[in-house]
Coordinates of N, CA, C and O in Angstrom, one line a residue:
M508 N -21.1 -10.4 -2.0 CA -19.7 -10.2 -2.3 C -19.2 -11.0 -3.5 O -18.0 -11.0 -3.8
R509 N -20.1 -11.7 -4.2 CA -19.8 -12.4 -5.4 C -18.5 -13.3 -5.4 O -17.7 -13.2 -6.2
G510 N -18.4 -14.1 -4.3 CA -17.4 -15.1 -4.3 C -16.0 -14.6 -4.0 O -15.0 -15.3 -4.2
M511 N -15.8 -13.4 -3.4 CA -14.5 -12.8 -3.1 C -14.0 -13.4 -1.8 O -14.7 -13.8 -1.0
A512 N -12.7 -13.3 -1.7 CA -12.0 -13.6 -0.4 C -12.4 -12.4 0.5 O -12.3 -11.3 0.1
M513 N -12.7 -12.8 1.8 CA -13.0 -11.7 2.7 C -12.5 -12.1 4.1 O -12.8 -13.2 4.5
I514 N -11.9 -11.2 4.8 CA -11.4 -11.4 6.1 C -12.1 -10.3 7.0 O -11.9 -9.1 6.7
V515 N -12.7 -10.7 8.0 CA -13.4 -9.8 9.0 C -12.5 -9.7 10.2 O -12.2 -10.7 10.9
G516 N -12.0 -8.5 10.4 CA -11.1 -8.2 11.6 C -11.9 -7.5 12.7 O -13.1 -7.3 12.6
Q517 N -11.2 -7.0 13.7 CA -11.8 -6.3 14.7 C -12.2 -4.9 14.3 O -13.1 -4.3 14.8
H518 N -11.4 -4.3 13.4 CA -11.6 -2.9 12.9 C -12.0 -2.8 11.5 O -12.4 -1.7 11.1
T519 N -11.7 -3.8 10.7 CA -11.9 -3.7 9.2 C -12.4 -5.0 8.6 O -12.4 -6.0 9.3
V520 N -12.9 -4.8 7.4 CA -13.2 -6.0 6.6 C -12.3 -5.8 5.4 O -12.3 -4.8 4.7
I521 N -11.5 -6.8 5.1 CA -10.5 -6.8 4.0 C -11.0 -7.8 3.0 O -11.1 -9.0 3.4
R522 N -11.2 -7.4 1.8 CA -11.7 -8.3 0.7 C -11.0 -8.0 -0.6 O -10.4 -7.0 -0.8
T523 N -11.1 -9.0 -1.4 CA -10.5 -8.8 -2.8 C -11.2 -7.7 -3.5 O -12.4 -7.6 -3.5
A524 N -10.4 -6.8 -4.0 CA -11.0 -5.6 -4.7 C -11.7 -6.1 -6.0 O -11.3 -7.1 -6.6
E525 N -12.7 -5.3 -6.4 CA -13.4 -5.7 -7.6 C -13.6 -4.4 -8.4 O -13.4 -3.3 -8.0
R526 N -14.1 -4.6 -9.6 CA -14.3 -3.5 -10.6 C -15.1 -2.3 -10.0 O -14.8 -1.2 -10.2
D527 N -16.1 -2.6 -9.2 CA -17.0 -1.6 -8.6 C -16.2 -0.7 -7.6 O -16.7 0.4 -7.3
D528 N -15.1 -1.1 -7.2 CA -14.3 -0.2 -6.3 C -13.5 0.9 -7.0 O -12.9 1.7 -6.4
A529 N -13.6 0.9 -8.3 CA -12.9 1.9 -9.1 C -13.2 3.3 -8.7 O -12.3 4.2 -8.7
R530 N -14.4 3.6 -8.4 CA -14.8 5.0 -8.0 C -14.1 5.4 -6.7 O -13.7 6.6 -6.6
F531 N -13.8 4.5 -5.8 CA -13.1 4.9 -4.6 C -11.6 5.1 -4.9 O -11.0 6.0 -4.3
L532 N -11.1 4.2 -5.7 CA -9.7 4.3 -6.1 C -9.5 5.6 -6.9 O -8.5 6.3 -6.7
R533 N -10.4 5.9 -7.7 CA -10.3 7.2 -8.5 C -10.3 8.4 -7.6 O -9.6 9.4 -7.8
A534 N -11.1 8.4 -6.5 CA -11.1 9.5 -5.6 C -9.7 9.7 -4.9 O -9.3 10.8 -4.7
A535 N -9.0 8.6 -4.7 CA -7.7 8.7 -4.1 C -6.7 9.4 -5.1 O -5.9 10.2 -4.8
Y536 N -6.9 9.1 -6.4 CA -6.0 9.7 -7.5 C -6.4 11.2 -7.6 O -5.5 12.0 -7.9
L537 N -7.6 11.5 -7.4 CA -8.0 12.9 -7.5 C -7.8 13.8 -6.3 O -7.9 15.0 -6.3
G538 N -7.5 13.1 -5.2 CA -7.3 13.8 -3.9 C -6.1 14.7 -3.9 O -5.2 14.7 -4.8
S539 N -6.1 15.6 -2.9 CA -5.0 16.6 -2.8 C -3.7 16.0 -2.4 O -2.6 16.6 -2.6
A540 N -3.7 14.9 -1.7 CA -2.4 14.3 -1.1 C -1.7 13.5 -2.2 O -2.3 12.6 -2.8
L541 N -0.5 13.8 -2.3 CA 0.4 13.0 -3.2 C 0.8 11.7 -2.5 O 1.3 11.8 -1.4
R542 N 0.7 10.6 -3.1 CA 1.0 9.3 -2.5 C 1.9 8.5 -3.4 O 1.6 8.3 -4.6
A543 N 2.9 7.9 -2.8 CA 3.9 7.0 -3.6 C 3.2 5.9 -4.3 O 3.5 5.5 -5.4
S544 N 2.2 5.3 -3.6 CA 1.5 4.1 -4.2 C 0.7 4.5 -5.4 O 0.3 3.6 -6.2
L545 N 0.5 5.8 -5.7 CA -0.3 6.2 -6.9 C 0.6 6.7 -8.0 O 0.2 7.2 -9.0
L546 N 2.0 6.6 -7.9 CA 2.9 7.0 -8.9 C 3.0 5.9 -9.9 O 2.9 4.7 -9.6
D547 N 3.4 6.2 -11.2 CA 3.6 5.2 -12.1 C 5.0 4.7 -12.0 O 5.8 5.1 -11.1
V548 N 5.5 3.8 -12.9 CA 6.8 3.1 -12.8 C 7.9 4.1 -12.9 O 9.0 3.9 -12.5
R549 N 7.7 5.3 -13.5 CA 8.7 6.3 -13.7 C 8.7 7.3 -12.5 O 9.3 8.3 -12.5
K550 N 7.8 7.0 -11.5 CA 7.7 7.8 -10.3 C 7.1 9.2 -10.6 O 7.4 10.2 -10.1
E551 N 6.1 9.1 -11.5 CA 5.4 10.3 -11.9 C 3.9 10.2 -11.6 O 3.3 9.1 -11.7
P552 N 3.2 11.3 -11.1 CA 1.8 11.2 -10.8 C 1.0 11.0 -12.1 O 1.4 11.4 -13.2
V553 N -0.1 10.2 -12.0 CA -0.9 9.9 -13.1 C -2.4 10.2 -12.7 O -2.7 10.2 -11.5
Q554 N -3.2 10.3 -13.7 CA -4.7 10.6 -13.5 C -5.4 9.6 -14.4 O -6.0 9.9 -15.4
P555 N -5.5 8.3 -13.9 CA -6.2 7.3 -14.7 C -7.7 7.6 -14.8 O -8.3 8.2 -13.8
T556 N -8.4 7.2 -15.8 CA -9.8 7.3 -15.9 C -10.5 6.2 -15.1 O -9.8 5.2 -14.7
R557 N -11.8 6.3 -14.8 CA -12.5 5.3 -14.1 C -12.5 4.0 -14.8 O -12.3 2.9 -14.3
E558 N -12.6 4.1 -16.2 CA -12.5 2.9 -17.0 C -11.2 2.2 -16.9 O -11.1 0.9 -16.8
E559 N -10.1 2.9 -16.9 CA -8.8 2.3 -16.7 C -8.6 1.6 -15.4 O -8.1 0.5 -15.2
L560 N -9.2 2.2 -14.3 CA -9.1 1.6 -13.0 C -10.0 0.4 -12.9 O -9.7 -0.6 -12.3
E561 N -11.2 0.4 -13.6 CA -12.0 -0.8 -13.6 C -11.3 -1.9 -14.3 O -11.3 -3.1 -13.9
E562 N -10.5 -1.6 -15.4 CA -9.7 -2.6 -16.1 C -8.6 -3.2 -15.1 O -8.4 -4.4 -15.1
L563 N -8.0 -2.3 -14.4 CA -7.0 -2.7 -13.4 C -7.6 -3.6 -12.4 O -7.0 -4.7 -12.1
L564 N -8.7 -3.3 -11.8 CA -9.3 -4.1 -10.8 C -9.9 -5.4 -11.3 O -10.2 -6.3 -10.5
G565 N -10.1 -5.5 -12.6 CA -10.5 -6.7 -13.2 C -9.3 -7.6 -13.8 O -9.5 -8.6 -14.4
S566 N -8.1 -7.1 -13.5 CA -6.9 -7.8 -14.1 C -6.6 -9.1 -13.4 O -7.1 -9.4 -12.3
K567 N -5.7 -9.8 -14.0 CA -5.2 -11.1 -13.5 C -4.6 -11.0 -12.1 O -4.9 -11.8 -11.2
E568 N -3.8 -9.9 -11.8 CA -3.2 -9.8 -10.5 C -4.3 -9.6 -9.4 O -4.2 -10.2 -8.3
T569 N -5.3 -8.9 -9.7 CA -6.4 -8.7 -8.8 C -7.1 -10.0 -8.6 O -7.4 -10.4 -7.4
A570 N -7.3 -10.7 -9.7 CA -8.0 -12.0 -9.6 C -7.2 -13.1 -8.8 O -7.7 -13.9 -8.2
R571 N -5.9 -12.9 -8.8 CA -5.0 -13.8 -8.0 C -5.0 -13.5 -6.5 O -4.4 -14.2 -5.8
G572 N -5.7 -12.5 -6.1 CA -5.8 -12.2 -4.7 C -4.7 -11.4 -4.2 O -4.2 -11.6 -3.1
L573 N -4.2 -10.4 -4.9 CA -3.1 -9.6 -4.5 C -3.5 -8.1 -4.3 O -2.6 -7.3 -4.0
F574 N -4.7 -7.7 -4.6 CA -5.2 -6.4 -4.5 C -6.5 -6.4 -3.7 O -7.5 -7.0 -4.1
Y575 N -6.5 -5.7 -2.6 CA -7.6 -5.8 -1.6 C -8.2 -4.4 -1.3 O -7.5 -3.4 -1.3
A576 N -9.5 -4.4 -1.1 CA -10.2 -3.2 -0.6 C -10.3 -3.4 0.9 O -10.5 -4.5 1.4
V577 N -10.1 -2.2 1.6 CA -10.3 -2.2 3.1 C -11.5 -1.4 3.4 O -11.7 -0.3 3.0
E578 N -12.5 -2.1 4.1 CA -13.7 -1.4 4.5 C -13.7 -1.2 6.0 O -13.1 -2.0 6.7
D579 N -14.5 -0.2 6.5 CA -14.7 -0.2 7.9 C -15.8 -1.2 8.2 O -16.4 -1.8 7.3
L580 N -16.2 -1.3 9.4 CA -17.2 -2.3 9.8 C -18.6 -2.0 9.4 O -19.5 -2.9 9.4
E581 N -18.8 -0.8 8.9 CA -20.1 -0.4 8.3 C -20.2 -0.6 6.8 O -21.2 -0.3 6.2
G582 N -19.1 -1.1 6.2 CA -19.1 -1.4 4.8 C -18.6 -0.3 3.9 O -18.7 -0.5 2.7
R583 N -18.0 0.8 4.4 CA -17.5 1.9 3.6 C -16.1 1.6 3.2 O -15.3 1.2 4.1
V584 N -15.7 1.7 1.9 CA -14.4 1.5 1.5 C -13.5 2.6 2.0 O -13.8 3.8 1.9
C585 N -12.5 2.3 2.8 CA -11.6 3.3 3.4 C -10.2 3.2 3.0 O -9.3 3.9 3.5
G586 N -9.9 2.3 2.0 CA -8.5 2.2 1.6 C -8.3 0.9 0.7 O -9.3 0.1 0.5
F587 N -7.1 0.8 0.3 CA -6.7 -0.4 -0.5 C -5.3 -0.8 0.0 O -4.5 0.0 0.5
C588 N -5.0 -2.1 -0.2 CA -3.7 -2.6 0.1 C -3.4 -3.8 -0.7 O -4.3 -4.4 -1.4
G589 N -2.2 -4.3 -0.7 CA -1.9 -5.5 -1.5 C -0.4 -5.6 -1.8 O 0.4 -5.0 -1.2
L590 N -0.2 -6.6 -2.7 CA 1.2 -6.9 -3.1 C 1.2 -6.7 -4.6 O 0.3 -7.0 -5.3
R591 N 2.4 -6.3 -5.1 CA 2.6 -6.3 -6.6 C 4.1 -6.6 -6.9 O 4.9 -6.5 -6.0
G592 N 4.3 -7.1 -8.1 CA 5.6 -7.5 -8.5 C 6.2 -8.6 -7.7 O 7.4 -8.7 -7.4
V593 N 5.3 -9.6 -7.3 CA 5.7 -10.8 -6.6 C 6.8 -11.6 -7.4 O 6.5 -11.9 -8.5
N594 N 7.9 -11.8 -6.7 CA 8.9 -12.6 -7.4 C 9.2 -13.8 -6.5 O 9.9 -13.7 -5.5
Q595 N 8.6 -14.9 -6.8 CA 8.7 -16.1 -5.9 C 10.1 -16.7 -5.9 O 10.6 -17.2 -4.9
E596 N 10.8 -16.5 -7.0 CA 12.2 -17.0 -7.1 C 13.1 -16.2 -6.1 O 14.0 -16.8 -5.4
S597 N 12.9 -14.9 -6.0 CA 13.7 -14.1 -5.1 C 13.1 -13.9 -3.8 O 13.6 -13.2 -2.9
L598 N 11.9 -14.5 -3.6 CA 11.2 -14.4 -2.3 C 10.9 -12.9 -1.9 O 11.1 -12.5 -0.7
F599 N 10.5 -12.1 -2.9 CA 10.4 -10.7 -2.7 C 9.1 -10.1 -3.3 O 8.6 -10.7 -4.3
A600 N 8.5 -9.1 -2.8 CA 7.4 -8.4 -3.4 C 7.4 -6.9 -2.9 O 8.0 -6.6 -1.8
E601 N 6.7 -6.1 -3.6 CA 6.4 -4.7 -3.2 C 5.0 -4.7 -2.6 O 4.1 -5.4 -3.1
V602 N 4.8 -4.1 -1.5 CA 3.5 -3.9 -0.9 C 3.0 -2.5 -1.1 O 3.8 -1.6 -1.4
F603 N 1.7 -2.3 -1.0 CA 1.2 -0.9 -1.0 C 0.1 -0.8 -0.1 O -0.6 -1.8 0.2
F604 N 0.0 0.4 0.5 CA -1.1 0.8 1.4 C -1.6 2.1 1.0 O -0.8 3.1 0.9
L605 N -2.9 2.2 0.7 CA -3.5 3.5 0.3 C -4.8 3.7 1.1 O -5.8 3.1 0.8
F606 N -4.6 4.5 2.2 CA -5.8 4.8 3.0 C -6.4 6.1 2.6 O -5.7 7.1 2.3
L607 N -7.7 6.2 2.6 CA -8.4 7.3 2.2 C -8.6 8.4 3.2 O -9.1 9.5 2.9
S608 N -8.1 8.1 4.5 CA -8.2 9.1 5.5 C -7.0 9.0 6.4 O -6.5 7.8 6.7
P609 N -6.5 10.1 7.0 CA -5.4 10.0 7.9 C -5.7 9.2 9.2 O -4.9 8.5 9.8
E610 N -7.0 9.2 9.6 CA -7.5 8.5 10.8 C -7.3 7.0 10.6 O -6.9 6.2 11.5
M611 N -7.5 6.5 9.4 CA -7.4 5.1 9.1 C -5.9 4.7 9.2 O -5.5 3.7 9.7
E612 N -5.1 5.5 8.6 CA -3.6 5.3 8.6 C -3.1 5.3 10.1 O -2.2 4.5 10.4
A613 N -3.6 6.1 10.9 CA -3.0 6.3 12.3 C -3.6 5.3 13.3 O -3.1 5.1 14.3
G614 N -4.7 4.7 12.9 CA -5.4 3.9 13.9 C -5.3 2.4 13.7 O -4.5 1.9 12.9
A615 N -6.1 1.7 14.5 CA -6.0 0.2 14.5 C -6.4 -0.4 13.2 O -5.9 -1.5 12.8
G616 N -7.3 0.3 12.4 CA -7.6 -0.2 11.1 C -6.5 -0.3 10.1 O -6.3 -1.3 9.4
G617 N -5.6 0.7 10.1 CA -4.4 0.7 9.3 C -3.5 -0.4 9.7 O -2.9 -1.1 8.9
E618 N -3.3 -0.6 11.0 CA -2.4 -1.6 11.6 C -3.0 -3.0 11.2 O -2.2 -3.9 10.8
E619 N -4.3 -3.2 11.2 CA -4.9 -4.4 10.8 C -4.6 -4.7 9.3 O -4.3 -5.9 9.0
A620 N -4.7 -3.7 8.5 CA -4.5 -3.9 7.0 C -3.0 -4.3 6.8 O -2.7 -5.2 6.0
V621 N -2.1 -3.6 7.5 CA -0.7 -3.9 7.3 C -0.4 -5.4 7.8 O 0.3 -6.1 7.1
Q622 N -0.9 -5.8 8.9 CA -0.7 -7.1 9.4 C -1.3 -8.2 8.4 O -0.7 -9.2 8.2
F623 N -2.4 -7.8 7.8 CA -3.0 -8.7 6.8 C -2.1 -8.9 5.6 O -1.8 -10.0 5.2
V624 N -1.6 -7.8 5.1 CA -0.7 -7.9 3.9 C 0.6 -8.6 4.2 O 1.1 -9.5 3.5
L625 N 1.1 -8.4 5.4 CA 2.4 -9.1 5.8 C 2.1 -10.6 6.0 O 2.9 -11.4 5.6
G626 N 0.9 -10.9 6.5 CA 0.5 -12.3 6.6 C 0.4 -13.0 5.2 O 0.9 -14.1 5.0
Q627 N -0.1 -12.2 4.3 CA -0.2 -12.8 2.9 C 1.2 -13.0 2.3 O 1.5 -14.0 1.7
A628 N 2.1 -12.0 2.5 CA 3.4 -12.1 2.0 C 4.2 -13.2 2.6 O 4.9 -14.0 1.9
F629 N 4.2 -13.3 3.9 CA 5.1 -14.2 4.6 C 4.5 -15.6 4.9 O 5.2 -16.5 4.9
N630 N 3.2 -15.6 5.1 CA 2.6 -16.9 5.5 C 2.0 -17.6 4.3 O 2.2 -18.8 4.1
R631 N 1.3 -16.9 3.4 CA 0.7 -17.5 2.2 C 1.7 -17.7 1.1 O 1.7 -18.7 0.5
L632 N 2.5 -16.6 0.8 CA 3.4 -16.7 -0.3 C 4.8 -17.1 0.1 O 5.7 -17.3 -0.8
H633 N 5.1 -17.1 1.4 CA 6.4 -17.6 1.9 C 7.6 -16.7 1.4 O 8.6 -17.2 1.1
L634 N 7.3 -15.4 1.3 CA 8.4 -14.5 0.9 C 9.3 -14.2 2.0 O 9.0 -14.4 3.2
A635 N 10.5 -13.7 1.7 CA 11.5 -13.4 2.8 C 11.5 -11.9 3.1 O 11.8 -11.5 4.3
K636 N 11.1 -11.0 2.1 CA 11.0 -9.6 2.4 C 10.1 -8.9 1.5 O 9.8 -9.4 0.4
V637 N 9.6 -7.7 2.0 CA 8.8 -6.9 1.2 C 9.3 -5.4 1.3 O 10.0 -5.1 2.3
T638 N 9.0 -4.6 0.3 CA 9.4 -3.2 0.3 C 8.2 -2.3 -0.1 O 7.3 -2.8 -0.6
I639 N 8.4 -1.1 0.3 CA 7.3 -0.1 -0.1 C 8.0 1.3 -0.2 O 9.0 1.6 0.5
L640 N 7.6 2.1 -1.2 CA 8.1 3.4 -1.4 C 7.1 4.4 -0.6 O 5.9 4.2 -0.7
V641 N 7.7 5.4 0.0 CA 6.9 6.4 0.8 C 7.5 7.7 0.5 O 8.7 8.0 0.5
L642 N 6.6 8.7 0.1 CA 7.0 10.0 -0.1 C 7.3 10.8 1.2 O 6.7 10.4 2.3
D643 N 8.1 11.8 1.2 CA 8.5 12.5 2.4 C 7.2 13.1 3.1 O 7.2 13.2 4.4
G644 N 6.2 13.4 2.4 CA 5.0 14.0 3.1 C 4.1 12.9 3.7 O 3.1 13.2 4.4
E645 N 4.3 11.6 3.5 CA 3.5 10.6 4.0 C 4.0 10.1 5.4 O 4.3 9.0 5.6
T646 N 4.0 11.1 6.3 CA 4.6 10.8 7.6 C 3.7 9.8 8.4 O 4.2 9.0 9.2
G647 N 2.4 9.8 8.2 CA 1.5 8.9 8.9 C 1.8 7.5 8.5 O 1.8 6.5 9.3
L648 N 2.0 7.3 7.2 CA 2.3 6.0 6.6 C 3.6 5.5 7.2 O 3.8 4.3 7.5
G649 N 4.6 6.4 7.2 CA 5.9 6.0 7.7 C 5.8 5.5 9.2 O 6.4 4.5 9.6
A650 N 5.1 6.2 10.0 CA 4.9 5.8 11.4 C 4.2 4.5 11.5 O 4.6 3.6 12.3
L651 N 3.2 4.3 10.7 CA 2.5 3.0 10.7 C 3.5 1.8 10.3 O 3.5 0.8 10.9
L652 N 4.3 2.1 9.3 CA 5.2 1.0 8.8 C 6.2 0.7 9.9 O 6.6 -0.4 10.2
A653 N 6.7 1.8 10.6 CA 7.7 1.6 11.7 C 7.1 0.7 12.8 O 7.8 -0.2 13.4
R654 N 5.8 1.0 13.1 CA 5.2 0.2 14.2 C 5.0 -1.3 13.8 O 5.0 -2.2 14.6
A655 N 5.0 -1.5 12.5 CA 4.8 -2.9 12.0 C 6.1 -3.7 11.8 O 6.0 -4.8 11.3
G656 N 7.2 -3.1 12.0 CA 8.5 -3.8 11.8 C 9.2 -3.4 10.6 O 10.3 -4.0 10.3
F657 N 8.8 -2.5 9.8 CA 9.5 -2.0 8.6 C 10.7 -1.1 9.1 O 10.6 -0.4 10.1
A658 N 11.7 -1.1 8.3 CA 12.9 -0.2 8.5 C 13.1 0.6 7.3 O 13.0 0.1 6.2
C659 N 13.4 1.9 7.5 CA 13.7 2.8 6.4 C 15.1 2.5 5.9 O 16.1 2.6 6.7
E660 N 15.3 2.2 4.7 CA 16.6 1.8 4.1 C 17.3 3.0 3.5 O 18.4 2.9 3.1
G661 N 16.6 4.1 3.4 CA 17.2 5.3 2.9 C 16.2 6.1 2.0 O 15.1 5.7 1.9
A662 N 16.7 7.2 1.5 CA 15.8 8.0 0.7 C 16.5 8.6 -0.6 O 17.8 8.8 -0.5
Q663 N 15.8 8.7 -1.6 CA 16.3 9.4 -2.8 C 15.8 10.8 -2.8 O 14.6 11.1 -2.7
R664 N 16.8 11.7 -2.7 CA 16.5 13.1 -2.7 C 15.8 13.6 -3.9 O 16.3 13.3 -5.0
Q665 N 14.8 14.4 -3.8 CA 14.1 15.1 -4.9 C 13.9 14.2 -6.1 O 14.2 14.5 -7.2
A666 N 13.3 13.0 -5.8 CA 13.1 12.0 -6.9 C 11.8 12.2 -7.7 O 11.7 11.7 -8.8
V667 N 10.9 12.9 -7.1 CA 9.6 13.1 -7.7 C 9.2 14.6 -7.7 O 9.3 15.3 -6.7
N668 N 8.8 15.0 -8.9 CA 8.4 16.4 -9.1 C 6.9 16.4 -9.4 O 6.5 15.8 -10.4
A669 N 6.1 16.9 -8.5 CA 4.7 16.9 -8.7 C 4.1 18.3 -8.3 O 4.5 18.8 -7.2
R670 N 3.3 18.9 -9.1 CA 2.7 20.2 -8.9 C 3.8 21.2 -8.6 O 3.6 22.1 -7.7
G671 N 4.9 21.1 -9.2 CA 6.0 22.1 -9.1 C 6.9 22.0 -7.9 O 7.7 22.8 -7.6
V672 N 6.7 20.9 -7.1 CA 7.5 20.7 -5.9 C 8.2 19.3 -6.0 O 7.6 18.3 -6.4
W673 N 9.5 19.4 -5.5 CA 10.3 18.1 -5.5 C 10.0 17.4 -4.2 O 9.9 18.0 -3.1
H674 N 10.0 16.1 -4.3 CA 9.7 15.3 -3.1 C 10.8 14.2 -3.0 O 11.2 13.6 -4.0
D675 N 11.2 13.9 -1.8 CA 12.1 12.7 -1.5 C 11.2 11.5 -1.5 O 10.1 11.5 -1.0
V676 N 11.9 10.4 -1.8 CA 11.2 9.1 -1.8 C 12.0 8.1 -0.9 O 13.2 7.9 -1.1
Q677 N 11.3 7.6 0.1 CA 12.0 6.7 1.1 C 11.6 5.3 0.7 O 10.5 5.0 0.2
T678 N 12.6 4.4 0.9 CA 12.4 3.0 0.7 C 12.3 2.3 2.1 O 13.3 2.4 2.8
W679 N 11.2 1.6 2.3 CA 11.1 0.9 3.6 C 11.0 -0.6 3.3 O 10.4 -1.0 2.3
T680 N 11.7 -1.4 4.2 CA 11.7 -2.8 4.0 C 11.3 -3.5 5.2 O 11.6 -3.1 6.3
C681 N 10.6 -4.7 5.1 CA 10.3 -5.5 6.2 C 10.7 -6.9 5.8 O 10.3 -7.5 4.8
F682 N 11.5 -7.5 6.7 CA 11.9 -8.9 6.6 C 11.0 -9.8 7.4 O 10.4 -9.3 8.4
R683 N 10.8 -11.0 7.1 CA 9.9 -11.9 7.8 C 10.2 -11.8 9.3 O 9.3 -11.7 10.1
E684 N 11.5 -11.8 9.7 CA 11.8 -11.9 11.2 C 11.3 -10.6 11.9 O 10.9 -10.6 13.0
A685 N 11.4 -9.4 11.2 CA 11.0 -8.2 11.8 C 9.4 -8.2 11.9 O 8.9 -7.6 12.9
A686 N 8.7 -8.7 11.0 CA 7.3 -8.8 11.1 C 6.8 -9.7 12.2 O 5.8 -9.4 12.8
E687 N 7.6 -10.7 12.5 CA 7.2 -11.6 13.6 C 7.5 -11.0 14.9 O 6.9 -11.4 15.9
A688 N 8.4 -10.0 15.0 CA 8.7 -9.4 16.3 C 8.8 -7.8 16.1 O 9.9 -7.3 16.3
P689 N 7.7 -7.2 15.8 CA 7.8 -5.7 15.5 C 8.2 -4.9 16.7 O 8.7 -3.8 16.5
D690 N 8.0 -5.4 17.9 CA 8.3 -4.6 19.1 C 9.8 -4.4 19.2 O 10.3 -3.5 19.9
N691 N 10.6 -5.2 18.6 CA 12.1 -5.1 18.6 C 12.6 -4.0 17.7 O 13.8 -3.8 17.6
H692 N 11.7 -3.4 16.9 CA 12.1 -2.5 15.9 C 11.9 -1.0 16.3 O 10.8 -0.7 16.8
T693 N 12.9 -0.2 16.0 CA 12.7 1.3 16.4 C 13.1 2.2 15.2 O 12.9 3.4 15.3
G694 N 13.5 1.6 14.1 CA 14.1 2.4 13.0 C 13.0 3.1 12.2 O 11.9 2.6 12.0
G695 N 13.4 4.3 11.7 CA 12.5 5.1 10.8 C 13.4 6.0 10.0 O 14.6 6.1 10.3
C696 N 12.8 6.6 9.0 CA 13.6 7.6 8.2 C 13.5 8.9 9.0 O 12.5 9.3 9.5
H697 N 14.7 9.5 9.0 CA 14.7 10.8 9.7 C 14.8 11.9 8.6 O 15.1 11.6 7.5
A698 N 14.5 13.1 9.0 CA 14.6 14.2 8.0 C 16.0 14.2 7.4 O 17.0 14.1 8.1
L699 N 16.0 14.4 6.1 CA 17.3 14.5 5.4 C 18.0 15.8 5.7 O 17.4 16.9 5.8
Q700 N 19.3 15.7 5.9 CA 20.1 16.9 6.2 C 20.8 17.3 4.9 O 21.2 16.5 4.1
D701 N 20.9 18.7 4.7 CA 21.6 19.1 3.5 C 23.1 19.1 3.7 O 23.6 19.1 4.7

């Protein structure tokens, strides 16, 4: 593993992402499912090259331990997670979760990855809150976030146009207190009414 940080859980191995993971990340960009974590800062879909992704995975943010690969116990990469835009002064960061299969998102492996990232945010970096954007079609991710103590703060209607279809973008937030007691949380985004 070439000196990377690695956490072995009951369902996953979470380790610092490296340049060799670019092929798995590229597969997510080329997949048929549109995901908010793969949009650029203008909320537009992008198609980076493998070389661009290798550069990203070799970047300073990755080296600081904020971009992780999630493997199953057999060593297959099944997703990515991490933090970006960490603002220590405001005690805030954006988190992202990108699972390569719906089973990972719906199961204990996805929950383990979310708990790991929340631990990094709240225990290692001492942040007060984290947020994540979720597209209206990412219902499995929304359910996973709700189970982990995130609350949907609202949605921007038709904020993303991809492949000729408009999508709503939901903003989910988790405060330190909610992450410590996720069973007390029941909130989620509901279907928007016209």
